[in-house]
Every structure is written in C-alpha cells, then in structure tokens.
Coordinates of C-alpha atoms in Angstrom, one line a residue:
Chain I
M240 CA -11.2 36.3 18.9
V241 CA -12.0 33.6 21.5
R242 CA -13.7 31.5 18.7
K243 CA -10.7 31.9 16.5
T244 CA -8.3 30.9 19.2
A245 CA -10.5 27.9 20.1
L246 CA -10.6 26.9 16.5
F247 CA -6.9 27.2 16.2
L248 CA -6.3 25.1 19.3
L249 CA -8.8 22.5 18.0
L250 CA -7.0 22.3 14.7
S251 CA -3.7 22.2 16.3
A252 CA -4.8 19.3 18.5
C253 CA -6.0 17.4 15.4
T254 CA -2.9 17.9 13.3
P255 CA 0.1 17.6 15.6
D256 CA 3.5 18.6 14.2
Y257 CA 5.9 15.9 13.0
D258 CA 9.3 16.1 11.5
S259 CA 9.7 12.5 10.4
V260 CA 7.6 9.5 9.3
L261 CA 7.9 5.9 10.5
V262 CA 8.6 3.7 7.4
Y263 CA 10.4 0.6 6.2
D264 CA 13.7 2.2 5.2
Y265 CA 16.3 0.4 3.0
D266 CA 19.6 -0.7 4.6
G267 CA 21.1 -2.3 1.5
E268 CA 21.7 -6.0 0.7
G269 CA 18.0 -6.5 0.7
A270 CA 17.5 -5.6 4.3
H271 CA 15.1 -3.0 5.7
T272 CA 14.7 -1.4 9.1
V273 CA 11.7 0.4 10.4
R274 CA 12.9 3.9 11.4
P275 CA 11.8 7.5 11.1
V276 CA 12.8 9.3 7.9
Q277 CA 12.0 12.7 6.5
I278 CA 9.8 12.8 3.4
P279 CA 9.5 16.5 2.4
S280 CA 7.4 15.7 -0.6
L281 CA 4.7 14.0 1.5
T282 CA 2.5 17.0 1.8
D283 CA -0.7 15.2 3.0
P284 CA 0.0 12.1 5.1
V285 CA -3.7 11.5 5.7
R286 CA -4.2 11.0 1.9
V287 CA -0.7 9.7 1.3
S288 CA -0.4 12.4 -1.2
G289 CA 2.0 14.9 -2.7
P290 CA 3.7 15.9 -5.9
L291 CA 4.4 12.3 -6.7
G292 CA 0.7 11.5 -6.9
D293 CA -1.9 10.2 -4.4
A294 CA -3.0 6.9 -3.1
T295 CA -6.4 5.4 -3.8
L296 CA -8.2 2.3 -2.5
G297 CA -9.5 -0.4 -4.7
G298 CA -10.8 0.7 -8.1
R299 CA -10.9 -1.6 -11.0
I300 CA -8.6 -2.4 -13.9
A301 CA -9.8 -4.3 -16.9
F302 CA -7.7 -5.8 -19.6
G303 CA -9.6 -6.5 -22.7
D304 CA -9.6 -6.4 -26.5
E305 CA -10.2 -2.7 -26.3
G306 CA -7.1 -2.2 -24.2
L307 CA -6.8 -1.2 -20.6
R308 CA -9.6 0.5 -18.8
W309 CA -9.2 2.1 -15.3
E310 CA -11.8 3.0 -12.8
R311 CA -10.4 5.0 -9.9
G312 CA -11.3 4.1 -6.3
P313 CA -11.7 6.5 -3.4
R314 CA -8.8 8.2 -1.8
V315 CA -7.0 6.9 1.3
H316 CA -7.8 8.1 4.7
L317 CA -4.9 7.2 6.9
D318 CA -5.0 7.7 10.7
Y319 CA -1.8 8.4 12.5
A320 CA -0.5 9.6 15.8
V321 CA 2.6 11.6 16.5
D322 CA 5.0 10.2 19.1
D323 CA 7.9 12.6 19.9
G324 CA 7.8 14.2 16.5
V325 CA 7.5 10.9 14.6
L326 CA 4.4 10.3 12.5
V327 CA 3.3 6.8 13.5
P328 CA 0.7 5.2 11.2
M329 CA -2.1 3.3 13.1
D330 CA -1.7 0.0 11.2
D331 CA 0.7 -1.8 9.0
Q332 CA -1.1 -0.9 5.8
G333 CA -0.5 2.8 6.6
M334 CA 3.2 2.1 7.1
V335 CA 3.3 0.2 3.8
L336 CA 1.7 3.0 1.9
L337 CA 4.0 5.6 3.5
S338 CA 7.0 3.4 2.8
F339 CA 6.0 3.1 -0.9
Y340 CA 5.8 6.9 -1.1
H341 CA 9.2 7.2 0.7
H342 CA 10.9 4.8 -1.8
L343 CA 9.3 6.5 -4.7
A344 CA 10.4 9.9 -3.5
A345 CA 13.9 8.6 -2.9
V346 CA 14.4 7.3 -6.4
R347 CA 12.9 10.5 -7.9
D348 CA 15.2 12.7 -5.9
D349 CA 18.2 10.4 -6.6
L350 CA 17.8 10.2 -10.3
G351 CA 16.7 13.8 -10.6
G352 CA 19.9 14.8 -8.9
R353 CA 21.9 12.7 -11.4
G354 CA 20.8 14.7 -14.4
W355 CA 17.4 13.1 -15.2
Q356 CA 15.3 15.8 -13.7
A357 CA 13.4 16.3 -17.0
D358 CA 12.4 12.6 -17.0
M359 CA 11.3 12.8 -13.4
D360 CA 9.2 15.9 -14.2
A361 CA 7.6 13.9 -17.1
I362 CA 6.8 10.9 -14.9
F363 CA 5.4 12.6 -11.9
P364 CA 2.8 13.1 -10.7
L365 CA 1.4 9.6 -11.4
T366 CA -2.3 9.2 -12.1
T367 CA -2.5 7.3 -8.8
F368 CA -1.0 4.4 -6.8
A369 CA -3.9 2.1 -6.1
W370 CA -4.1 -0.3 -3.2
M371 CA -5.5 -3.6 -4.1
P372 CA -7.6 -2.8 -7.2
S373 CA -9.7 -5.5 -8.6
Q374 CA -8.8 -6.7 -12.0
V375 CA -10.5 -8.4 -14.9
T376 CA -8.1 -10.1 -17.2
T377 CA -8.7 -11.8 -20.5
D378 CA -5.5 -13.1 -22.0
Y379 CA -2.4 -11.7 -20.4
L380 CA -0.8 -9.8 -17.6
A381 CA -2.4 -11.3 -14.5
V382 CA -1.1 -9.0 -11.7
E383 CA -0.3 -10.7 -8.5
N384 CA 1.9 -8.1 -6.7
A385 CA 3.1 -4.6 -7.5
A386 CA 2.8 -3.5 -11.1
Y387 CA 3.0 -0.4 -13.3
V388 CA 0.1 0.2 -15.6
S389 CA 1.1 1.9 -18.8
A390 CA -1.0 2.5 -21.9
G391 CA -1.9 6.0 -21.0
I392 CA -3.1 5.1 -17.5
H393 CA 0.2 5.8 -15.8
A394 CA -0.5 4.3 -12.4
F395 CA 1.1 1.8 -9.9
V396 CA -1.1 -0.9 -8.5
L397 CA -0.1 -2.4 -5.2
Y398 CA -1.0 -5.8 -3.8
E399 CA -0.2 -7.5 -0.5
E400 CA 2.5 -10.2 -0.4
A401 CA 3.4 -11.6 2.9
N402 CA 6.2 -14.0 1.9
L403 CA 9.0 -11.4 2.3
H404 CA 10.7 -10.0 5.4
V405 CA 8.8 -6.8 4.6
P406 CA 5.6 -6.3 2.8
L407 CA 6.2 -6.3 -1.0
T408 CA 5.0 -2.7 -1.6
A409 CA 7.3 -1.4 1.2
H410 CA 10.4 -3.0 -0.5
A411 CA 12.7 -0.4 -1.9
G412 CA 13.9 -2.7 -4.7
V413 CA 10.4 -3.6 -5.8
V414 CA 9.3 0.0 -5.8
R415 CA 12.4 0.9 -8.0
H416 CA 11.7 -2.0 -10.3
E417 CA 8.1 -0.7 -10.9
F418 CA 9.4 2.8 -11.2
G419 CA 11.7 1.4 -13.9
H420 CA 8.7 0.4 -16.0
A421 CA 7.3 4.0 -15.7
W422 CA 10.7 5.3 -16.8
F423 CA 10.7 2.9 -19.7
A424 CA 7.3 4.0 -20.8
E425 CA 8.3 7.7 -20.5
R426 CA 11.5 7.2 -22.6
L427 CA 9.8 5.0 -25.2
P428 CA 6.3 6.4 -25.5
Q429 CA 5.9 4.8 -28.9
V430 CA 6.4 1.4 -27.4
D431 CA 3.7 2.2 -24.9
S432 CA 1.4 3.0 -27.8
P433 CA 1.9 0.0 -30.1
D434 CA -0.4 1.2 -32.8
D435 CA 2.2 3.9 -33.6
S436 CA 5.3 1.8 -33.2
D437 CA 7.5 -0.5 -35.2
I438 CA 8.1 -2.3 -32.0
E439 CA 5.6 -4.8 -30.8
V440 CA 4.8 -4.7 -27.1
D441 CA 5.6 -8.4 -26.7
D442 CA 9.0 -7.9 -28.4
S443 CA 10.0 -5.2 -26.0
R444 CA 8.6 -6.8 -22.8
S445 CA 11.9 -8.6 -22.0
L446 CA 13.8 -5.4 -22.3
N447 CA 11.1 -3.6 -20.3
E448 CA 11.5 -6.2 -17.5
G449 CA 15.3 -6.3 -17.7
F450 CA 15.4 -2.5 -17.7
A451 CA 13.2 -2.4 -14.6
D452 CA 15.6 -4.8 -12.9
M453 CA 18.6 -2.7 -14.0
V454 CA 17.1 0.5 -12.6
A455 CA 16.5 -1.2 -9.2
V456 CA 19.9 -2.9 -9.0
L457 CA 22.0 -0.1 -10.4
S458 CA 20.3 2.9 -8.8
L459 CA 20.7 1.2 -5.4
D460 CA 24.0 -0.3 -6.5
D461 CA 22.9 -3.5 -4.8
P462 CA 22.6 -6.9 -6.5
D463 CA 20.3 -8.0 -3.7
A464 CA 17.8 -5.3 -4.5
L465 CA 15.2 -7.7 -5.9
P466 CA 13.7 -10.1 -3.4
I467 CA 12.5 -12.5 -6.0
E468 CA 14.0 -15.9 -6.7
G469 CA 15.8 -16.1 -9.9
R470 CA 16.4 -12.4 -10.4
D471 CA 19.9 -12.0 -8.9
P472 CA 22.0 -10.5 -11.6
R473 CA 25.1 -12.3 -10.3
D474 CA 23.6 -15.7 -11.3
D475 CA 24.8 -17.2 -14.5
H476 CA 21.7 -16.3 -16.5
S477 CA 22.4 -16.8 -20.2
L478 CA 20.6 -16.8 -23.5
A479 CA 20.8 -20.6 -23.4
G480 CA 18.2 -20.6 -20.6
V481 CA 15.7 -18.2 -22.2
V482 CA 12.2 -19.6 -22.5
D483 CA 10.0 -18.5 -25.4
G484 CA 7.1 -16.4 -24.3
D485 CA 8.6 -15.6 -20.8
P486 CA 9.8 -12.0 -20.9
Y487 CA 11.5 -12.4 -17.5
S488 CA 13.8 -15.2 -18.7
L489 CA 15.5 -12.9 -21.2
G490 CA 15.1 -9.8 -19.0
V491 CA 17.3 -11.4 -16.3
V492 CA 20.0 -12.1 -18.9
L493 CA 20.1 -8.5 -20.0
A494 CA 20.1 -7.3 -16.4
G495 CA 22.8 -9.8 -15.6
F496 CA 25.0 -8.4 -18.4
A497 CA 24.4 -4.8 -17.1
W498 CA 25.6 -6.0 -13.7
D499 CA 28.7 -7.5 -15.3
V500 CA 29.4 -4.1 -16.9
R501 CA 28.9 -2.4 -13.5
L502 CA 31.5 -4.7 -12.0
I503 CA 34.0 -4.2 -14.8
L504 CA 33.6 -0.4 -14.8
D505 CA 33.3 -0.4 -11.0
D506 CA 30.8 2.4 -11.4
A507 CA 27.1 1.8 -10.9
P508 CA 25.9 5.4 -11.7
R509 CA 27.9 5.4 -15.0
T510 CA 26.6 2.0 -15.9
L511 CA 23.0 3.2 -15.4
E512 CA 23.8 6.1 -17.7
L513 CA 25.0 3.7 -20.3
V514 CA 21.8 1.6 -19.9
I515 CA 19.7 4.7 -20.6
L516 CA 21.9 5.8 -23.6
A517 CA 21.7 2.3 -25.0
L518 CA 17.9 2.4 -24.7
D519 CA 17.8 5.6 -26.7
E520 CA 20.2 4.2 -29.3
W521 CA 18.3 0.9 -29.6
N522 CA 15.1 2.9 -30.1
A523 CA 16.7 5.1 -32.7
G524 CA 18.3 2.1 -34.4
V525 CA 15.0 0.3 -34.6
Q526 CA 13.3 3.4 -36.1
A527 CA 16.1 3.6 -38.7
E528 CA 15.8 -0.1 -39.4
L529 CA 19.4 -0.6 -38.4
L530 CA 18.5 -2.8 -35.4
A531 CA 16.0 -5.5 -35.1
P532 CA 12.8 -4.4 -33.2
V533 CA 13.4 -7.0 -30.5
S534 CA 14.6 -6.8 -26.9
L535 CA 17.8 -8.8 -27.5
A536 CA 19.1 -6.1 -30.0
W537 CA 19.5 -3.7 -27.1
I538 CA 22.8 -5.5 -26.2
I539 CA 24.5 -4.2 -29.3
P540 CA 24.5 -0.4 -28.5
F541 CA 24.9 -1.3 -24.8
Y542 CA 28.0 -3.3 -25.5
D543 CA 29.4 -0.6 -27.8
L544 CA 28.9 2.0 -25.1
A545 CA 30.6 -0.1 -22.5
A546 CA 33.5 -1.0 -24.8
A547 CA 34.1 2.7 -25.3
E548 CA 34.6 3.0 -21.5
T549 CA 37.0 0.1 -21.0
D550 CA 39.4 -2.2 -22.9
D551 CA 39.1 -4.8 -20.1
P552 CA 38.8 -8.3 -21.9
A553 CA 36.4 -9.3 -19.1
L554 CA 33.7 -7.3 -21.0
C555 CA 34.0 -9.7 -24.0
E556 CA 34.1 -12.7 -21.8
A557 CA 31.0 -11.6 -20.0
F558 CA 29.2 -11.0 -23.3
R559 CA 30.1 -14.5 -24.6
Q560 CA 28.9 -16.1 -21.4
R561 CA 25.6 -14.3 -21.3
F562 CA 24.9 -14.4 -25.0
P563 CA 26.3 -17.6 -26.6
G564 CA 25.6 -17.8 -30.2
V565 CA 25.3 -14.1 -30.7
D566 CA 28.1 -13.2 -33.0
E567 CA 27.5 -9.5 -33.7
R568 CA 30.1 -8.7 -31.0
C569 CA 33.0 -10.6 -29.5
S570 CA 32.9 -13.4 -32.0
D571 CA 36.2 -15.2 -32.4
Chain M
M83 CA -28.2 16.1 38.8
Q84 CA -28.2 12.7 37.1
R85 CA -31.9 12.2 37.8
L86 CA -32.6 15.6 36.2
I87 CA -30.6 14.6 33.1
L88 CA -32.4 11.3 32.9
L89 CA -35.8 13.0 33.2
A90 CA -34.8 15.5 30.6
L91 CA -34.0 12.6 28.3
L92 CA -37.1 10.6 29.1
V93 CA -39.8 13.2 29.1
P94 CA -39.7 13.9 25.3
L95 CA -40.1 10.2 24.7
G96 CA -43.1 9.9 26.9
A97 CA -41.2 7.5 28.9
R98 CA -42.0 5.5 31.9
A99 CA -39.8 3.4 34.1
G100 CA -39.1 0.0 32.7
E101 CA -36.7 -2.8 32.7
L102 CA -33.0 -2.5 33.1
R103 CA -30.9 -4.9 31.0
L104 CA -27.3 -5.9 31.3
G105 CA -25.8 -7.6 28.3
A106 CA -22.5 -9.3 27.5
D107 CA -21.6 -10.2 23.9
V108 CA -18.8 -11.7 22.0
G109 CA -18.2 -11.3 18.3
V110 CA -16.1 -9.7 15.6
W111 CA -15.3 -6.1 15.1
A112 CA -13.9 -5.2 11.7
L113 CA -11.7 -2.2 12.4
T114 CA -11.0 0.3 9.7
K115 CA -7.4 0.2 8.6
A116 CA -5.6 2.5 6.2
A117 CA -6.6 0.6 3.1
S118 CA -9.0 -2.1 4.3
Q119 CA -10.5 -3.5 7.5
A120 CA -9.1 -5.9 10.1
P121 CA -11.5 -8.3 11.8
A122 CA -10.8 -8.5 15.5
F123 CA -12.3 -10.7 18.3
S124 CA -14.5 -8.3 20.3
P125 CA -16.1 -8.7 23.7
S126 CA -18.6 -6.0 24.6
L127 CA -20.9 -5.0 27.4
T128 CA -24.1 -3.0 27.2
V129 CA -26.6 -1.5 29.6
D130 CA -29.9 -0.3 28.5
W131 CA -33.0 0.9 30.2
A132 CA -36.5 0.7 28.7
A133 CA -37.8 4.2 28.7
S134 CA -41.2 3.1 27.3
D135 CA -42.8 0.2 25.4
V136 CA -41.1 1.4 22.2
F137 CA -37.9 3.2 23.3
S138 CA -34.9 2.4 25.3
L139 CA -31.7 4.2 26.2
G140 CA -28.4 2.3 25.9
A141 CA -24.8 2.5 26.5
E142 CA -22.1 0.1 25.3
A143 CA -18.4 -0.5 25.5
G144 CA -16.4 -2.9 23.4
L145 CA -12.9 -4.0 22.8
G146 CA -10.9 -5.2 19.8
G147 CA -7.4 -5.4 18.4
F148 CA -5.1 -7.1 16.0
A149 CA -1.4 -7.8 15.6
E150 CA 0.7 -7.4 12.4
D151 CA 4.2 -8.8 12.7
N152 CA 6.9 -9.6 10.2
D153 CA 10.6 -10.2 10.3
T154 CA 11.2 -6.4 10.6
V155 CA 8.6 -5.0 13.0
R156 CA 6.0 -5.9 15.6
Q157 CA 2.9 -3.7 15.3
R158 CA -0.1 -3.9 17.7
T159 CA -3.3 -2.1 17.3
S160 CA -6.0 -2.1 20.0
A161 CA -9.2 -0.3 20.2
Q162 CA -12.1 0.6 22.5
R163 CA -15.6 1.4 21.4
L164 CA -18.0 3.5 23.4
A165 CA -21.5 4.5 22.3
L166 CA -24.7 5.9 23.6
R167 CA -27.9 5.1 21.8
V168 CA -31.6 5.6 21.6
D169 CA -33.2 2.3 20.5
A170 CA -36.6 1.7 19.0
R171 CA -37.8 -1.7 20.3
I172 CA -40.6 -4.1 19.9
E173 CA -41.3 -7.4 21.7
R174 CA -43.9 -10.0 20.7
N175 CA -44.3 -13.6 21.9
G176 CA -41.0 -13.7 23.6
L177 CA -39.0 -12.4 20.7
S178 CA -37.7 -8.9 20.5
A179 CA -36.0 -6.6 18.0
R180 CA -34.2 -3.3 18.5
L181 CA -32.7 -0.7 16.3
G182 CA -30.7 2.1 17.8
L183 CA -28.7 5.2 16.8
G184 CA -26.5 7.5 18.7
P185 CA -23.0 9.1 19.1
G186 CA -20.1 6.7 19.3
L187 CA -16.4 6.9 19.7
A188 CA -13.5 4.5 18.9
L189 CA -10.1 5.0 20.6
V190 CA -7.5 3.3 18.6
H191 CA -4.0 2.7 20.0
T192 CA -1.0 1.5 18.1
R193 CA 2.4 0.3 19.3
V194 CA 5.2 -0.2 16.8
Q195 CA 8.3 -2.0 17.8
P196 CA 11.0 -2.4 15.2
V197 CA 13.1 -5.5 15.8
D198 CA 16.2 -3.4 15.5
G199 CA 15.1 -1.1 18.3
G200 CA 12.7 1.6 19.0
D201 CA 9.2 1.8 20.5
Y202 CA 6.6 4.1 19.0
R203 CA 3.1 4.6 20.3
G204 CA 0.1 6.6 19.6
T205 CA -3.7 7.0 20.1
V206 CA -6.3 8.5 17.8
L207 CA -9.9 9.3 18.5
R208 CA -12.5 8.4 15.9
P209 CA -15.8 10.1 16.9
G210 CA -18.7 9.1 14.8
L211 CA -22.2 7.8 14.6
R212 CA -23.2 4.4 16.0
L213 CA -26.0 2.3 14.5
R214 CA -26.9 -1.0 16.1
S215 CA -29.5 -3.7 15.7
E216 CA -30.4 -6.8 17.6
V217 CA -32.9 -9.6 17.7
G218 CA -33.3 -11.9 20.6
G219 CA -35.5 -13.9 22.9
R220 CA -35.9 -15.0 26.4
F221 CA -34.9 -18.2 28.2
S222 CA -36.8 -17.0 31.2
D223 CA -38.1 -13.7 32.7
A224 CA -34.6 -12.7 33.7
L225 CA -32.3 -14.3 31.1
G226 CA -32.3 -13.9 27.4
W227 CA -30.2 -14.2 24.3
R228 CA -29.6 -12.0 21.3
L229 CA -27.8 -11.6 18.0
T230 CA -26.4 -8.1 17.2
G231 CA -25.0 -6.3 14.3
G232 CA -23.8 -2.7 14.2
A233 CA -21.6 -0.1 12.6
L234 CA -19.6 2.9 13.7
G235 CA -19.1 5.5 11.0
H236 CA -16.3 7.9 11.5
G237 CA -13.9 10.0 9.5
A238 CA -11.6 7.1 8.6
G239 CA -14.3 4.8 7.4
V240 CA -16.9 2.5 8.9
D241 CA -16.3 -0.2 11.5
W242 CA -18.6 -3.2 11.3
D243 CA -19.4 -5.6 14.2
A244 CA -21.5 -8.6 14.8
G245 CA -22.0 -10.7 17.9
V246 CA -24.0 -13.0 20.0
G247 CA -24.7 -12.5 23.7
L248 CA -26.7 -13.0 26.8
V249 CA -28.9 -10.4 28.5
W250 CA -30.0 -10.3 32.1
T251 CA -33.1 -8.3 32.8
L252 CA -33.7 -6.5 36.1
G253 CA -37.1 -5.1 37.1
G254 CA -39.8 -3.8 34.8
A255 CA -42.3 -5.7 32.8
S256 CA -42.6 -4.0 29.5

C-alpha cells in the first residue's frame, strides 16, 4: 500500500495536471499571440502526439527516379513544466511543434464541423510530421520550409524559418496551406498516383498550390493568412503574369479568383464549398475527357458554380481581369 | 559523518589521501531542446580529490542558457548542471588524462514572456548519467591546464559539453 502510494505520488509529481497549452495562437490578419489554448486531441504532449499523428525528429526523404523514399526518425521527447495549469514547453522548438499540432487540430475540427468529417477521417492520422528531415533531391521539389509529402507517404515535413514574426511551422496560415495539399491528395488520389491518372502531376501542381492557398485563406476567411510575398489573393494576379514551369504563378491567379468570388458572395464558407465542388467536377470532367487535364481548366466548373449563386456582373468582370484571353466564359 | 561516508567511498578503491584539485573551465554546453540542441556558453567549476594513483572522486557544477526571441515572444532557457563522478586517471611526464562516470542532473528553467502580456515559468529536472574526459598538463606544481569533453545523458536526450580550464592543485603528490 505504501509502495503504491509512493509510486502514485512520484508519477503525479512527474506529470502535473494542465488544462491548456502555451502556443502561437492565430489572431487574424496574419498576427499571432502566444497564449494558452486547449488542445483536447493532444493526448501525449511529451511525444507531441495524438489522433492527428505524432512528431518525429530528422529522418530522411529522398527524391529519385524510383519516386519518394522515406526513412522515419525517432520520436520527439519534449520537456515541459506546468505553470498555474498551463503547459509551458521548455524551449521555442517545443512551442513550435505544439503550435503546429494546435493549428492542425483547429483546421481538422473546423472543416469536420462543416460537413467534411469523412475527409478528415481519411486524412488523419498522418504518417508523421517530421522536424527537419534531411533530404536528397535529384531534379525537383527542393523543400526549404514546411511541405506536405504525398505519393503514399502522407507526412508533413517542417523546417525552421526565422524571417517571419513567428516561426514558419507555428504559423496558422502555413499549416492550413500544407493541410490543403493533404486534402488535395485525399480528394484526388489518382493525381497523387500519376501512373494511374490521365492528369500529369506537373499539370495539376498549379491547381494543387492554388487549392492549398484557397484552403488557408478561405478557411480562416483572411486574405492575410499567407505570410509569403506575392501570395496575397487581393493582388492583381492574372494569367498574363504566369510563368511557364512555375506552379505558384498560376496558383495565385486561381486563388485570387476564388477570393474574388468570396467577396462577391460575401460568404467564405460557401466559397470554400464551391472550391471543393469544382475540384470534384474538374476531376470528373477530365476523366470524361470533357475538360482538359490541366490546372487552368478548374476555373470552368468553379465559375459555373459561382454563377449559379449570384447574378452579380462583378463575377464576370473578375473573371476577365484574372483570365484575359480565356473565352470559355464571359467572352463578349 | 562526512568522514565516514568518505572512508566508505575510498576503502573499496584501495584509496589513500592525495591531491585536492580545484578547477574552473569555460566552454560550450549543447543543451537538449525539443527537436535539436542549443549551444550555450558554459562556465563550470570542479572539485576532485585523488583517492589513489589511478582513481579520483569529483564533483562539478556548470551553467548554461540561451534566448529565443521573435516579434511575438521572449523565451529564456537557463540550466544548471551538477554531477558526481569517479574518475580513472593517469599522469606521466607532466601530462595527465582522466575519464569519469557518475550520476548527473540538469535543472532546466524556462521563462516565456509574450509581448502582448503574460509571464510563464517552469523548471524541469533531468537526472541522468554523466560521462567526462579530460587531458591536461602542469605549468607548475600548483597550477595546470586542461581540455575537457563530456556528456550528460537523460530522458530528453544527451547534452554535450567541451571546455578549457585551469586547475589549482592543493597538497598531495600523486
């Protein structure tokens, strides 16, 4: 009895109770504040682990002719103290990893509550989210910051970036952007496995990047959600500025038009629904050979879905400004 | 009581009274973080007592810490290292080498101050195993120099350290 009591006291002393976790929380308009938040799905803070997946250190990712190869690193061991019920990580990396988990849990809960629970159940748990894995690249996709790794690996890789007001991986918009890639891969698994698809990976990369931006911006209903220069959907990105071979240059045009639609409908959640519906229709249209298997063709079903919601002429004006020379819709 | 404890420690080693050394070192202590290590400037002090020609008993204390600030938060981490060791030692022609092992402990403190308000603090204990090595020499009978390298393994990982220091020898002639 005495031994059991002593053991209980010892364990209690080692794992003090907490009711909230100190993280970089999102305030909107690109701003973050460090404050305690509740993260019910964080079941093991020492491992930064729960039903979303668990964190690992290092590991190795190799890009080669044979595809992607992933070697998993060891699990995280995060020290923390508890101050007045608040779990306080012992260093900034701990707070970054916990913040990443917080933002990921927030987008999962947010979208699950909007009717996409089945998608969330399919996406989570992730294989891992890996802190600073080493990478060997041959010809493409040099990763410098956060990234989603598809092709059956289904993991996030997280890197340090100190040029923002918060660490990159602790930025809510960045996390939601990367989550957008995971969602894209989940809804279009055949694009993720190019051998089985009519759609080449390179031809869908612009839509993948644009979609990830749309998920970040529309799910937060915040055009300042992405802290990267040139990715503001309010800017006058248009097809005239697209650079061949740069998936981001077309992606920002697609995301910019989605933001135009959000402003016209004055409804971010509905706009995100249209984005998803258009993704499905684009995919079905490509499989039926009714739409070209390229990113730009996504604007056709998206425009039609938006036009069914409003007769505001601003929709056509926005389309013409974003996509000059595309005469499938809104041509004079 | 202290003498009895000391005798209990020394008798199994076949010890005899020897030199007492005080050492002061400066160097780097790579503290374990959540996902990597942070190098920190680290002063340390040691006391060791030569129990025999081949063994000594040592105690050490060291300090370290680092700061991580950005536009949103100030975060300070500081740490103290304490360890007791039994060292195997050898000295020839004015050069010496030691290799020691014993229990160690790091106390790690953090203070997080968001710029928008709030002040959070905490301390964790990291008990573990201390391994330390040194090579050195003498400037004179009393004053010597050394290079040190060590590690403290604990549940959160392994802290590495390296330093350079001076030693002052009192008594003994081993």
